[in-house]
Amino acid sequence: MTSSVLTACQAGIKAWQDAFNRQDAAGCTACYEEGCTMLAKPFGEFTGREQIQAFWQQIIDQGFKDVEYTQMEWSAEGEDGYLLTSSWTMNKAYGVVHKEHWQLQSDGTARLVYDEFEVLGER
């Protein structure tokens, strides 16, 4: 595993965070591979960019913003990806990322191929 794969994965989560914090659901969704599955506890499972974008748009429309990640841990997954676990906070909620699988794409960027997170409480 090369450090360039980890760098691409870290750039991927930064791109997602930046898009969310500027209230850009389409920008968030661009960080997901087309057939990605997202398990958002307790909301449900969403598959594909259309469903994922609708979820993020609804969250943004409800006033959620300012996501920050802490306790980020990266572990290699195969030759072309990394798994991320972390805690997160927003202006109105907090929780954990159980498993984000970031995978290097043919264009050199990393995208999510699986996303599992949980809201643990409101702020």
CSV table of C-alpha atoms in Angstrom, one decimal:
chain,number,residue,atom,x,y,z
A,1,MET,CA,0.0,0.0,0.0
A,2,THR,CA,1.4,3.3,-1.0
A,3,SER,CA,1.1,6.6,0.9
A,4,SER,CA,-0.5,8.1,-2.2
A,5,VAL,CA,-3.5,5.9,-1.7
A,6,LEU,CA,-3.9,7.1,1.9
A,7,THR,CA,-3.4,10.7,0.7
A,8,ALA,CA,-6.2,10.3,-1.9
A,9,CYS,CA,-8.5,8.8,0.7
A,10,GLN,CA,-7.7,11.6,3.2
A,11,ALA,CA,-8.4,14.1,0.4
A,12,GLY,CA,-11.7,12.4,-0.2
A,13,ILE,CA,-13.0,12.8,3.3
A,14,LYS,CA,-11.8,16.5,3.3
A,15,ALA,CA,-13.7,17.1,0.0
A,16,TRP,CA,-16.9,15.5,1.5
A,17,GLN,CA,-16.5,17.6,4.7
A,18,ASP,CA,-15.9,20.8,2.8
A,19,ALA,CA,-19.0,20.1,0.6
A,20,PHE,CA,-21.2,19.4,3.6
A,21,ASN,CA,-20.0,22.5,5.4
A,22,ARG,CA,-20.8,24.7,2.4
A,23,GLN,CA,-24.3,23.0,2.3
A,24,ASP,CA,-23.7,21.3,-1.0
A,25,ALA,CA,-25.5,18.0,-1.1
A,26,ALA,CA,-24.4,17.3,-4.8
A,27,GLY,CA,-20.8,17.9,-3.8
A,28,CYS,CA,-21.2,15.4,-0.9
A,29,THR,CA,-22.7,12.9,-3.3
A,30,ALA,CA,-19.8,13.3,-5.8
A,31,CYS,CA,-17.6,11.7,-3.1
A,32,TYR,CA,-19.6,8.4,-3.4
A,33,GLU,CA,-19.1,5.7,-6.1
A,34,GLU,CA,-22.2,5.3,-8.2
A,35,GLY,CA,-23.4,2.1,-6.6
A,36,CYS,CA,-22.3,2.9,-3.0
A,37,THR,CA,-24.4,1.7,-0.1
A,38,MET,CA,-24.8,4.1,2.9
A,39,LEU,CA,-26.1,2.8,6.2
A,40,ALA,CA,-27.2,5.8,8.2
A,41,LYS,CA,-28.3,4.7,11.6
A,42,PRO,CA,-31.1,5.2,12.7
A,43,PHE,CA,-32.4,6.5,9.3
A,44,GLY,CA,-32.0,3.5,7.1
A,45,GLU,CA,-30.0,2.2,4.1
A,46,PHE,CA,-29.5,4.3,1.0
A,47,THR,CA,-28.1,2.9,-2.3
A,48,GLY,CA,-26.8,4.8,-5.2
A,49,ARG,CA,-26.1,8.5,-5.7
A,50,GLU,CA,-29.7,9.5,-6.2
A,51,GLN,CA,-30.9,8.2,-2.8
A,52,ILE,CA,-27.7,9.3,-1.0
A,53,GLN,CA,-28.0,12.9,-2.4
A,54,ALA,CA,-31.7,13.0,-1.3
A,55,PHE,CA,-30.7,12.0,2.2
A,56,TRP,CA,-27.9,14.6,2.5
A,57,GLN,CA,-30.2,17.3,1.0
A,58,GLN,CA,-32.8,16.6,3.6
A,59,ILE,CA,-30.2,16.8,6.4
A,60,ILE,CA,-28.9,20.1,5.1
A,61,ASP,CA,-32.5,21.4,4.7
A,62,GLN,CA,-33.1,20.7,8.4
A,63,GLY,CA,-30.2,23.0,9.3
A,64,PHE,CA,-27.5,20.5,10.0
A,65,LYS,CA,-24.0,21.9,9.3
A,66,ASP,CA,-20.4,22.4,10.6
A,67,VAL,CA,-19.3,18.7,10.7
A,68,GLU,CA,-16.0,18.0,12.4
A,69,TYR,CA,-14.2,14.7,12.7
A,70,THR,CA,-12.1,13.6,15.7
A,71,GLN,CA,-10.3,10.4,16.7
A,72,MET,CA,-9.8,9.5,13.0
A,73,GLU,CA,-8.3,6.1,12.4
A,74,TRP,CA,-7.3,4.8,9.0
A,75,SER,CA,-6.6,1.1,8.2
A,76,ALA,CA,-5.5,-0.3,4.8
A,77,GLU,CA,-8.1,-2.2,2.9
A,78,GLY,CA,-6.7,-4.2,0.0
A,79,GLU,CA,-4.2,-2.5,-2.4
A,80,ASP,CA,-6.4,0.4,-3.3
A,81,GLY,CA,-8.3,1.6,-0.3
A,82,TYR,CA,-8.6,2.5,3.3
A,83,LEU,CA,-11.2,2.2,6.0
A,84,LEU,CA,-12.0,5.2,8.2
A,85,THR,CA,-13.5,5.1,11.7
A,86,SER,CA,-14.0,8.3,13.7
A,87,SER,CA,-16.2,10.3,15.9
A,88,TRP,CA,-18.0,13.4,14.5
A,89,THR,CA,-20.0,16.4,15.7
A,90,MET,CA,-22.3,18.8,13.9
A,91,ASN,CA,-24.1,21.9,15.1
A,92,LYS,CA,-27.2,19.8,16.0
A,93,ALA,CA,-26.0,16.2,16.5
A,94,TYR,CA,-23.0,13.9,17.2
A,95,GLY,CA,-22.1,10.3,16.5
A,96,VAL,CA,-19.6,7.9,15.1
A,97,VAL,CA,-18.4,6.6,11.7
A,98,HIS,CA,-18.4,2.8,12.1
A,99,LYS,CA,-16.9,2.2,8.6
A,100,GLU,CA,-16.2,4.3,5.6
A,101,HIS,CA,-14.5,2.4,2.8
A,102,TRP,CA,-12.6,4.8,0.6
A,103,GLN,CA,-11.3,3.3,-2.6
A,104,LEU,CA,-8.9,4.7,-5.2
A,105,GLN,CA,-10.6,5.3,-8.6
A,106,SER,CA,-9.1,5.2,-12.1
A,107,ASP,CA,-9.0,9.0,-12.2
A,108,GLY,CA,-6.7,9.1,-9.1
A,109,THR,CA,-9.3,10.3,-6.6
A,110,ALA,CA,-10.8,8.2,-3.8
A,111,ARG,CA,-14.5,7.7,-3.4
A,112,LEU,CA,-16.7,6.0,-0.9
A,113,VAL,CA,-17.7,2.5,-1.8
A,114,TYR,CA,-19.4,1.9,1.6
A,115,ASP,CA,-20.4,4.3,4.3
A,116,GLU,CA,-21.8,3.3,7.8
A,117,PHE,CA,-22.3,5.9,10.5
A,118,GLU,CA,-24.6,6.5,13.4
A,119,VAL,CA,-26.2,9.4,15.2
A,120,LEU,CA,-25.7,9.0,18.9
A,121,GLY,CA,-27.5,12.1,20.1
A,122,GLU,CA,-28.6,15.7,19.6
A,123,ARG,CA,-26.7,18.8,20.7
